[in-house]
Amino acid sequence: MPVAKQTEIAPAEGRLGVLLVGLGAVSTTFIAGVEAIKKGVAEPIGSLTQMGTIRLGKRTDNRVPLIKDFVPLAQLKDMVFGAWDIFPDSAYDAALNAGVLEKELLGQLKEPLRKIKPMKAVFDQTYVKRLSGTNVKTGKNKFELAQQLIAEIAEWKRKNKCSRLVMIWAASTEIFLKPHAVHKTLDSFEQAMRDNHKAIAPSMIYAYAALKSGIPFANGAPNLTVDIPALMSLADKNKLAICGKDFKTGQTLMKTIIAPGLKSRMLGLHGWYSTNILGNRDGEVLDDPDSFKTKEESKLSVLEYILQPDVYPSLYKDFSHVVRINYYPPRGDNKEGWDNIDIFGWLGYPMQIKIDFLCRDSILAAPIVLDLALFLDLAQRVGMKGVQEWLSFYFKSPQTAPGLYPEHDIFIQLMKLKNTLRHLRGEDLITHLGLEYYD
Ligand SMILES: NC(=O)c1ccc[n+]([C@@H]2O[C@H](COP(=O)([O-])OP(=O)(O)OC[C@H]3O[C@@H](n4cnc5c(N)ncnc54)[C@H](O)[C@@H]3O)[C@@H](O)[C@H]2O)c1
């Protein structure tokens, strides 16, 4: 990740291919959104790269460019999309099926969406129990499947006349896997692929294929995937950016906004109970206890890290934290998330906060996919390799260098992201000290 101040940044010339693993609710909402924005019928709301600004210099300098004017990002008109899925539906049919966007809007985008047909997936039902599909690759072993992906990626890049590619995992959440001895080195990982070892999940095969093909990789689900030493060292060796895990949307987004506020005022916490009803395919997959366990691990760690019970035992020791996701088909993608937060204040007097967030999961996730695609491509052109901790802002369970605890506080994450951009462009970092205004 280290990169010198005011590094040379290669320009964003040519087309940027965005390869999406999974062509479900999140991916189709993302692609349709970009096509709608290109057509001028929608605005990129929720996207920091498109709408965000960055303050430079002193408050009195009045230098506040848009982020996209400050760093050389690829333009939306230069983005092309490819995907893999176990279902053969085009992006248009998959978007209709996901039911996130209105038919009328999708009708206007039919032409570009129909053209996106998913490539055959690397899939094994052992890792996603609730799904089965026909659009699936076959091969002698996992290593051979990886070779098929590598060949397919090269062909896709050529056909679509792309100068650069990024890959983003937006496929279903796999079952919970613990790091295994075969994940330690690239050699043991490759041997395990040849042996069809159980510890190698499909998501790892895609990540391996991306990194072997010279493509940066982001993981939008809580699966282990690229968060293993073998793939981290491959990313380092091939000078590629990686980041994950699990897009930060919905309830966890709210948690990382509210918990830092409570802590900043030294308000205590007895418990935080979160429950959701969700009726899309993601909800159906998460109804399987093994897939839910992966998600639960990702969601639970957030409060521990933000509240630091070890540092503030009288405020946060032993608080109770429960997270539930209930599959409830009538709601589709329109999730409802309830939070009951039991806090306490001066002299230990208890208070309660109730949140009822009627959210739209994929509407919150789509701009994250856009920003990650653009920032990963930027990182690549800058020469930033390995784990991109400055992109923690987008994840529930941010990947960090080994031995470092993740930063979950969204305000610190945003400051880190913007300071990274200032650093890249040779601008002063903003510390908010501000003493100079009073000299
Ligand atoms: N706000 C959000 O929507 C949100 C937030 C955080 C994380 N995520 C994660 O993002 C992922 C996508 O969410 P979604 O709502 O689009 O789910 P979805 O079920 O609508 O789409 C996932 C797609 O992945 C496909 N798939 C599964 N395994 C595959 C494989 N091995 N190769 C290729 N395709 C495969 C499925 O067929 C499906 O079409 C999920 O893992 C979800 O947990 C979503």
Coordinates of C-alpha atoms and ligand atoms in Angstrom, one line a residue:
M1 CA 0.0 0.0 0.0
P2 CA 2.7 2.7 0.7
V3 CA 3.1 5.2 -2.0
A4 CA 5.1 8.4 -2.2
K5 CA 3.6 11.8 -1.9
Q6 CA 2.7 13.3 -5.3
T7 CA 3.3 10.2 -7.2
E8 CA 3.1 10.1 -10.9
I9 CA -0.4 8.9 -11.9
A10 CA -0.9 7.2 -15.2
P11 CA -3.8 8.8 -17.1
A12 CA -7.2 7.0 -17.3
E13 CA -6.9 6.3 -21.1
G14 CA -9.1 3.8 -23.0
R15 CA -11.9 1.7 -21.7
L16 CA -12.2 0.4 -18.1
G17 CA -13.8 -3.1 -18.0
V18 CA -15.6 -3.9 -14.8
L19 CA -16.0 -7.6 -14.2
L20 CA -18.6 -8.5 -11.8
V21 CA -18.9 -11.9 -10.2
G22 CA -22.7 -12.4 -9.7
L23 CA -25.3 -10.6 -11.8
G24 CA -27.9 -10.3 -9.2
A25 CA -29.6 -7.4 -7.4
V26 CA -26.5 -5.3 -6.6
S27 CA -24.7 -5.8 -9.9
T28 CA -27.7 -5.1 -12.1
T29 CA -28.7 -2.0 -10.0
F30 CA -25.1 -0.8 -10.4
I31 CA -24.9 -1.4 -14.2
A32 CA -28.4 0.0 -14.9
G33 CA -27.6 3.0 -12.7
V34 CA -24.4 3.8 -14.6
E35 CA -26.3 3.4 -18.0
A36 CA -29.1 5.7 -16.7
I37 CA -26.5 8.3 -15.6
K38 CA -24.7 8.1 -19.0
K39 CA -28.1 8.6 -20.7
G40 CA -28.7 11.7 -18.5
V41 CA -31.9 10.3 -17.0
A42 CA -30.5 9.9 -13.4
E43 CA -27.9 11.4 -11.0
P44 CA -25.1 9.4 -9.3
I45 CA -26.6 9.9 -5.8
G46 CA -24.7 8.1 -3.1
S47 CA -21.4 8.1 -5.0
L48 CA -18.5 9.9 -3.4
T49 CA -16.4 9.7 -6.6
Q50 CA -19.2 11.5 -8.6
M51 CA -20.7 13.9 -6.1
G52 CA -18.2 14.3 -3.4
T53 CA -15.8 17.3 -2.9
I54 CA -12.5 17.6 -1.2
R55 CA -11.3 20.6 0.8
L56 CA -7.7 21.6 0.0
G57 CA -5.5 23.9 2.0
K58 CA -6.9 26.3 4.6
R59 CA -10.6 26.9 5.2
T60 CA -10.0 30.5 4.0
D61 CA -8.5 29.3 0.7
N62 CA -11.9 28.3 -0.8
R63 CA -10.4 25.4 -2.8
V64 CA -13.0 22.6 -2.8
P65 CA -12.9 20.7 -6.1
L66 CA -15.0 17.7 -6.9
I67 CA -13.0 14.5 -6.1
K68 CA -13.4 13.4 -9.8
D69 CA -11.7 16.7 -10.9
F70 CA -9.0 16.4 -8.3
V71 CA -7.8 12.8 -9.1
P72 CA -7.8 11.3 -12.6
L73 CA -10.6 8.8 -12.4
A74 CA -12.0 6.8 -15.4
Q75 CA -15.1 8.4 -16.8
L76 CA -18.5 6.7 -16.8
K77 CA -18.6 6.8 -20.6
D78 CA -15.5 4.6 -20.7
M79 CA -16.8 1.9 -18.4
V80 CA -17.9 -1.5 -19.9
F81 CA -19.4 -4.4 -17.9
G82 CA -19.0 -8.1 -17.9
A83 CA -20.3 -10.7 -15.4
W84 CA -20.5 -14.3 -14.4
D85 CA -23.6 -15.9 -12.9
I86 CA -25.0 -19.4 -12.5
F87 CA -28.2 -18.2 -14.2
P88 CA -28.0 -17.4 -17.9
D89 CA -30.3 -14.3 -17.7
S90 CA -29.1 -11.1 -19.4
A91 CA -28.6 -8.1 -17.1
Y92 CA -32.0 -6.8 -18.3
D93 CA -33.8 -10.0 -17.3
A94 CA -31.8 -10.3 -14.1
A95 CA -32.7 -6.7 -13.2
L96 CA -36.4 -7.3 -13.8
N97 CA -36.1 -10.4 -11.7
A98 CA -34.4 -8.6 -8.9
G99 CA -37.2 -6.1 -8.8
V100 CA -35.2 -3.2 -7.4
L101 CA -35.7 -0.7 -10.3
E102 CA -38.9 0.2 -11.9
K103 CA -39.9 -1.5 -15.2
E104 CA -40.2 1.8 -16.9
L105 CA -36.7 2.9 -16.1
L106 CA -35.3 -0.6 -17.1
G107 CA -37.3 -0.3 -20.4
Q108 CA -35.3 2.8 -21.3
L109 CA -32.1 0.9 -20.7
K110 CA -33.1 -2.3 -22.4
E111 CA -30.5 -2.1 -25.2
P112 CA -27.3 -1.9 -23.2
L113 CA -28.6 -4.3 -20.5
R114 CA -29.7 -7.0 -22.9
K115 CA -26.2 -7.1 -24.3
I116 CA -24.7 -8.2 -21.0
K117 CA -25.0 -12.0 -20.9
P118 CA -23.3 -13.7 -18.0
M119 CA -20.3 -16.0 -18.6
K120 CA -20.5 -19.5 -17.1
A121 CA -19.8 -19.4 -13.3
V122 CA -17.4 -21.3 -11.2
F123 CA -19.9 -22.6 -8.7
D124 CA -20.3 -25.4 -6.2
Q125 CA -23.4 -25.8 -4.1
T126 CA -21.4 -26.9 -1.1
Y127 CA -20.6 -23.2 -0.6
V128 CA -24.0 -21.7 -1.3
K129 CA -26.6 -24.2 -0.2
R130 CA -29.7 -22.4 -1.2
L131 CA -28.8 -22.0 -4.9
S132 CA -28.5 -24.2 -7.9
G133 CA -28.2 -23.1 -11.6
T134 CA -27.2 -24.4 -15.0
N135 CA -24.8 -21.7 -16.3
V136 CA -21.8 -23.4 -14.6
K137 CA -18.3 -24.3 -15.8
T138 CA -17.0 -27.9 -15.6
G139 CA -13.4 -28.9 -15.2
K140 CA -11.1 -31.6 -13.9
N141 CA -10.3 -29.6 -10.7
K142 CA -10.3 -26.1 -9.2
F143 CA -6.9 -25.3 -10.8
E144 CA -8.3 -26.1 -14.2
L145 CA -11.4 -23.9 -13.5
A146 CA -9.1 -21.1 -12.6
Q147 CA -7.2 -21.5 -15.9
Q148 CA -10.5 -21.4 -17.8
L149 CA -11.3 -18.1 -16.0
I150 CA -7.9 -16.7 -16.9
A151 CA -8.3 -17.5 -20.6
E152 CA -11.9 -16.1 -20.6
I153 CA -10.8 -12.8 -19.0
A154 CA -8.1 -12.3 -21.6
E155 CA -10.6 -13.0 -24.4
W156 CA -13.2 -10.7 -22.8
K157 CA -10.7 -7.9 -22.5
R158 CA -9.6 -8.2 -26.1
K159 CA -13.2 -8.4 -27.4
N160 CA -14.3 -5.4 -25.4
K161 CA -11.2 -3.4 -26.3
C162 CA -10.4 -2.5 -22.7
S163 CA -7.1 -1.0 -21.6
R164 CA -7.7 -1.9 -17.9
L165 CA -9.9 -4.2 -15.9
V166 CA -11.1 -4.5 -12.3
M167 CA -13.0 -7.4 -10.7
I168 CA -15.6 -7.1 -7.9
W169 CA -17.3 -10.0 -6.1
A170 CA -21.0 -9.2 -5.9
A171 CA -22.1 -12.8 -5.8
S172 CA -23.9 -14.7 -3.0
T173 CA -22.4 -15.0 0.4
E174 CA -20.6 -18.3 0.8
I175 CA -20.6 -20.5 3.9
F176 CA -18.3 -19.6 6.8
L177 CA -14.8 -20.8 6.2
K178 CA -11.9 -20.4 8.6
P179 CA -8.3 -19.8 7.4
H180 CA -6.7 -23.1 6.7
A181 CA -3.1 -24.3 6.4
V182 CA -3.5 -24.5 2.6
H183 CA -4.2 -20.8 2.4
K184 CA -0.7 -19.9 3.8
T185 CA 1.4 -19.9 0.6
L186 CA 0.8 -19.6 -3.1
D187 CA 2.3 -23.1 -3.6
S188 CA 0.1 -24.7 -1.0
F189 CA -2.9 -22.8 -2.4
E190 CA -2.3 -24.0 -6.0
Q191 CA -1.7 -27.5 -4.9
A192 CA -5.0 -27.4 -2.9
M193 CA -6.7 -26.3 -6.1
R194 CA -5.3 -29.2 -8.0
D195 CA -6.4 -31.5 -5.1
N196 CA -10.0 -30.0 -5.1
H197 CA -9.5 -29.2 -1.5
K198 CA -12.6 -28.1 0.4
A199 CA -10.9 -25.0 1.9
I200 CA -10.8 -23.5 -1.6
A201 CA -14.1 -21.7 -2.2
P202 CA -15.3 -20.5 -5.7
S203 CA -14.7 -16.9 -4.6
M204 CA -11.0 -17.7 -4.1
I205 CA -10.8 -19.2 -7.6
Y206 CA -12.1 -15.9 -9.1
A207 CA -9.8 -13.9 -6.9
Y208 CA -6.8 -16.0 -7.9
A209 CA -7.7 -15.7 -11.6
A210 CA -8.0 -11.9 -11.3
L211 CA -4.6 -11.6 -9.6
K212 CA -3.0 -14.0 -12.0
S213 CA -4.4 -11.8 -14.9
G214 CA -3.0 -8.6 -13.4
I215 CA -6.4 -7.3 -12.3
P216 CA -7.2 -5.6 -8.9
F217 CA -10.0 -7.3 -6.9
A218 CA -12.6 -6.1 -4.4
N219 CA -14.8 -8.4 -2.3
G220 CA -18.3 -7.2 -1.6
A221 CA -19.4 -10.1 0.5
P222 CA -18.1 -11.3 3.8
N223 CA -16.5 -14.5 2.5
L224 CA -12.8 -15.0 3.3
T225 CA -11.9 -14.9 -0.5
V226 CA -8.8 -12.7 -0.9
D227 CA -8.2 -12.2 2.8
I228 CA -5.7 -15.1 3.0
P229 CA -1.9 -15.0 3.0
A230 CA -1.6 -16.9 -0.3
L231 CA -3.7 -14.4 -2.3
M232 CA -2.4 -11.3 -0.4
S233 CA 1.2 -12.3 -1.3
L234 CA 0.1 -12.9 -4.9
A235 CA -1.4 -9.4 -5.0
D236 CA 1.9 -8.0 -3.6
K237 CA 4.0 -9.9 -6.0
N238 CA 2.0 -8.9 -9.1
K239 CA 1.6 -5.3 -7.7
L240 CA -2.2 -5.4 -7.5
A241 CA -4.6 -3.6 -5.3
I242 CA -7.1 -5.7 -3.2
C243 CA -9.8 -4.7 -0.7
G244 CA -12.9 -6.1 1.1
K245 CA -15.0 -7.3 2.8
D246 CA -18.7 -6.9 2.6
F247 CA -20.3 -3.7 1.3
K248 CA -21.2 -1.4 4.1
T249 CA -24.9 -0.7 3.6
G250 CA -28.1 -0.7 5.7
Q251 CA -27.9 -1.4 9.4
T252 CA -24.2 -1.6 9.6
L253 CA -23.9 1.8 7.9
M254 CA -26.2 3.2 10.5
K255 CA -24.1 1.5 13.3
T256 CA -20.9 3.0 12.1
I257 CA -22.6 6.5 12.0
I258 CA -24.3 6.3 15.4
A259 CA -21.8 4.4 17.6
P260 CA -18.9 6.9 17.1
G261 CA -21.3 9.7 18.1
L262 CA -22.4 7.9 21.3
K263 CA -18.7 7.2 22.1
S264 CA -17.7 10.8 21.4
R265 CA -20.1 12.0 24.2
M266 CA -19.1 9.2 26.6
L267 CA -22.5 7.7 26.6
G268 CA -22.6 4.0 27.7
L269 CA -24.2 1.0 26.1
H270 CA -26.0 -1.9 27.7
G271 CA -27.1 -3.5 24.4
W272 CA -27.8 -3.2 20.7
Y273 CA -30.4 -5.4 19.2
S274 CA -30.7 -5.4 15.4
T275 CA -33.2 -7.4 13.3
N276 CA -34.0 -7.3 9.6
I277 CA -36.6 -8.6 7.3
L278 CA -35.4 -9.1 3.8
G279 CA -37.0 -10.9 0.8
N280 CA -34.5 -10.9 -2.0
R281 CA -32.3 -13.7 -3.2
D282 CA -29.6 -12.5 -0.8
G283 CA -32.0 -12.9 2.0
E284 CA -32.9 -16.4 0.8
V285 CA -29.2 -17.4 0.7
L286 CA -28.6 -15.9 4.2
D287 CA -31.5 -18.0 5.5
D288 CA -29.0 -20.9 5.4
P289 CA -27.2 -20.9 8.8
D290 CA -23.8 -21.5 7.3
S291 CA -24.0 -18.5 5.0
F292 CA -25.6 -16.4 7.8
K293 CA -22.6 -17.3 10.1
T294 CA -20.3 -15.6 7.6
K295 CA -22.5 -12.5 7.6
E296 CA -22.9 -12.5 11.3
E297 CA -19.2 -12.5 12.0
S298 CA -18.9 -9.5 9.6
K299 CA -21.7 -7.6 11.3
L300 CA -20.8 -8.3 14.9
S301 CA -17.3 -7.0 15.1
V302 CA -18.2 -3.4 14.2
L303 CA -19.3 -2.3 17.6
E304 CA -16.5 -3.9 19.5
Y305 CA -13.9 -2.1 17.5
I306 CA -15.7 1.3 17.6
L307 CA -16.5 1.3 21.3
Q308 CA -13.3 -0.2 22.6
P309 CA -14.6 -1.9 25.8
D310 CA -11.1 -2.5 27.0
V311 CA -10.3 1.2 27.0
Y312 CA -13.7 2.2 28.4
P313 CA -14.8 -0.7 30.6
S314 CA -17.3 1.3 32.6
L315 CA -19.2 2.3 29.5
Y316 CA -18.9 -0.7 27.1
K317 CA -17.8 -3.8 29.0
D318 CA -20.1 -6.7 28.3
F319 CA -22.7 -4.9 26.2
S320 CA -25.1 -7.3 24.5
H321 CA -25.1 -7.3 20.7
V322 CA -27.5 -9.4 18.7
V323 CA -28.0 -9.4 14.9
R324 CA -30.7 -11.2 13.1
I325 CA -31.7 -11.5 9.4
N326 CA -35.1 -13.0 8.6
Y327 CA -36.0 -14.0 5.1
Y328 CA -39.5 -12.6 4.4
P329 CA -40.3 -12.8 0.6
P330 CA -43.0 -10.0 0.4
R331 CA -40.4 -7.3 1.0
G332 CA -38.1 -8.2 -1.8
D333 CA -35.1 -5.9 -1.9
N334 CA -36.8 -3.4 0.3
K335 CA -35.4 -4.4 3.6
E336 CA -36.7 -3.2 7.0
G337 CA -34.1 -3.0 9.7
W338 CA -35.0 -2.3 13.3
D339 CA -32.5 -1.4 16.0
N340 CA -33.1 -1.1 19.7
I341 CA -30.3 0.6 21.4
D342 CA -30.1 0.6 25.2
I343 CA -27.8 3.4 26.3
F344 CA -27.1 5.1 29.6
G345 CA -26.0 8.5 30.6
W346 CA -25.1 10.7 33.6
L347 CA -25.3 8.8 36.9
G348 CA -26.1 5.6 34.9
Y349 CA -29.6 6.7 33.9
P350 CA -30.9 4.4 31.1
M351 CA -32.3 5.7 27.8
Q352 CA -33.4 4.0 24.5
I353 CA -33.0 4.8 20.9
K354 CA -35.2 3.1 18.3
I355 CA -34.4 3.0 14.6
D356 CA -36.7 1.7 11.9
F357 CA -34.8 1.9 8.6
L358 CA -36.9 1.2 5.6
C359 CA -34.0 0.8 3.3
R360 CA -33.3 -0.4 -0.2
D361 CA -30.2 -2.7 0.0
S362 CA -29.1 -2.5 -3.6
I363 CA -29.8 1.2 -3.9
L364 CA -27.2 1.7 -1.1
A365 CA -24.8 -0.9 -2.5
A366 CA -24.7 0.3 -6.2
P367 CA -22.8 3.5 -5.7
I368 CA -20.3 1.6 -3.5
V369 CA -19.6 -0.7 -6.5
L370 CA -19.1 2.3 -8.7
D371 CA -16.7 4.0 -6.3
L372 CA -14.7 0.8 -5.7
A373 CA -14.3 0.2 -9.4
L374 CA -13.0 3.7 -10.0
F375 CA -10.8 3.9 -6.9
L376 CA -9.3 0.4 -7.5
D377 CA -8.5 1.5 -11.1
L378 CA -6.9 4.7 -9.7
A379 CA -4.9 2.7 -7.1
Q380 CA -3.6 0.5 -9.9
R381 CA -2.5 3.5 -12.1
V382 CA -0.8 5.0 -9.1
G383 CA 1.1 1.7 -8.3
M384 CA -0.6 1.0 -5.0
K385 CA -0.4 -2.7 -4.2
G386 CA -1.8 -5.1 -1.6
V387 CA -4.5 -4.3 0.9
Q388 CA -6.1 -0.8 0.3
E389 CA -7.0 0.2 3.8
W390 CA -8.1 3.7 2.7
L391 CA -11.1 2.0 1.1
S392 CA -12.3 0.7 4.5
F393 CA -15.0 3.4 4.2
Y394 CA -17.0 1.0 1.9
F395 CA -16.8 -2.2 3.9
K396 CA -18.5 -3.8 7.0
S397 CA -15.4 -5.8 7.8
P398 CA -12.4 -3.9 6.3
Q399 CA -9.4 -5.8 5.3
T400 CA -6.1 -4.6 6.9
A401 CA -2.5 -5.6 7.0
P402 CA -1.9 -8.6 9.2
G403 CA -1.8 -7.7 12.9
L404 CA -3.7 -4.4 12.4
Y405 CA -7.2 -4.0 13.8
P406 CA -9.7 -2.6 11.3
E407 CA -11.0 1.0 11.6
H408 CA -14.8 1.0 11.6
D409 CA -15.7 4.6 12.5
I410 CA -17.1 6.0 9.2
F411 CA -15.8 9.6 9.9
I412 CA -12.3 8.3 10.5
Q413 CA -12.6 6.2 7.4
L414 CA -13.7 9.2 5.3
M415 CA -10.9 11.3 6.6
K416 CA -8.4 8.5 5.8
L417 CA -9.8 8.2 2.3
K418 CA -9.6 11.9 1.6
N419 CA -6.2 12.3 3.2
T420 CA -4.9 9.5 0.9
L421 CA -6.1 11.4 -2.1
R422 CA -4.5 14.6 -0.8
H423 CA -1.3 12.7 -0.3
L424 CA -1.4 11.3 -3.8
R425 CA -1.7 14.8 -5.2
G426 CA 1.0 16.3 -3.0
E427 CA -1.5 18.5 -1.0
D428 CA -1.2 19.1 2.8
L429 CA -3.1 16.6 4.9
I430 CA -6.0 18.1 6.8
T431 CA -5.6 17.6 10.6
H432 CA -8.4 20.0 11.7
L433 CA -6.0 21.6 14.2
G434 CA -6.8 25.0 12.8
L435 CA -4.6 27.0 15.2
E436 CA -3.3 29.2 12.3
Y437 CA -6.7 30.9 12.1
Y438 CA -6.1 32.4 15.6
D439 CA -2.4 33.4 15.3
Ligands
LIG1 N1 -26.7 -3.9 0.3 C1 -26.5 -5.0 -0.2 O1 -27.2 -5.4 -1.1 C2 -25.3 -5.8 0.2 C3 -24.5 -5.3 1.2 C4 -23.4 -6.0 1.6 C5 -23.1 -7.2 1.0 N2 -23.8 -7.6 0.0 C6 -23.5 -8.9 -0.6 O2 -23.3 -8.7 -2.0 C7 -23.7 -10.0 -2.6 C8 -24.7 -9.7 -3.7 O3 -25.9 -9.3 -3.2 P1 -27.2 -9.3 -4.1 O4 -28.3 -8.6 -3.3 O5 -26.9 -8.8 -5.4 O6 -27.5 -10.9 -4.1 P2 -28.3 -11.7 -5.3 O7 -28.6 -13.0 -4.7 O8 -29.3 -10.8 -6.0 O9 -27.1 -11.8 -6.4 C9 -26.0 -12.7 -6.2 C10 -25.8 -13.4 -7.6 O10 -24.7 -14.2 -7.4 C11 -24.9 -15.4 -8.2 N3 -23.8 -16.3 -7.8 C12 -23.7 -17.0 -6.6 N4 -22.6 -17.7 -6.6 C13 -21.9 -17.4 -7.7 C14 -20.7 -17.9 -8.3 N5 -19.9 -18.7 -7.6 N6 -20.3 -17.3 -9.5 C15 -21.1 -16.5 -10.1 N7 -22.3 -16.1 -9.7 C16 -22.7 -16.5 -8.5 C17 -26.3 -15.8 -7.9 O11 -26.8 -16.6 -8.8 C18 -27.0 -14.4 -7.9 O12 -27.5 -14.1 -9.1 C19 -24.2 -10.9 -1.5 O13 -23.1 -11.7 -1.1 C20 -24.5 -9.9 -0.4 O14 -24.4 -10.5 0.9 C21 -25.0 -7.0 -0.4

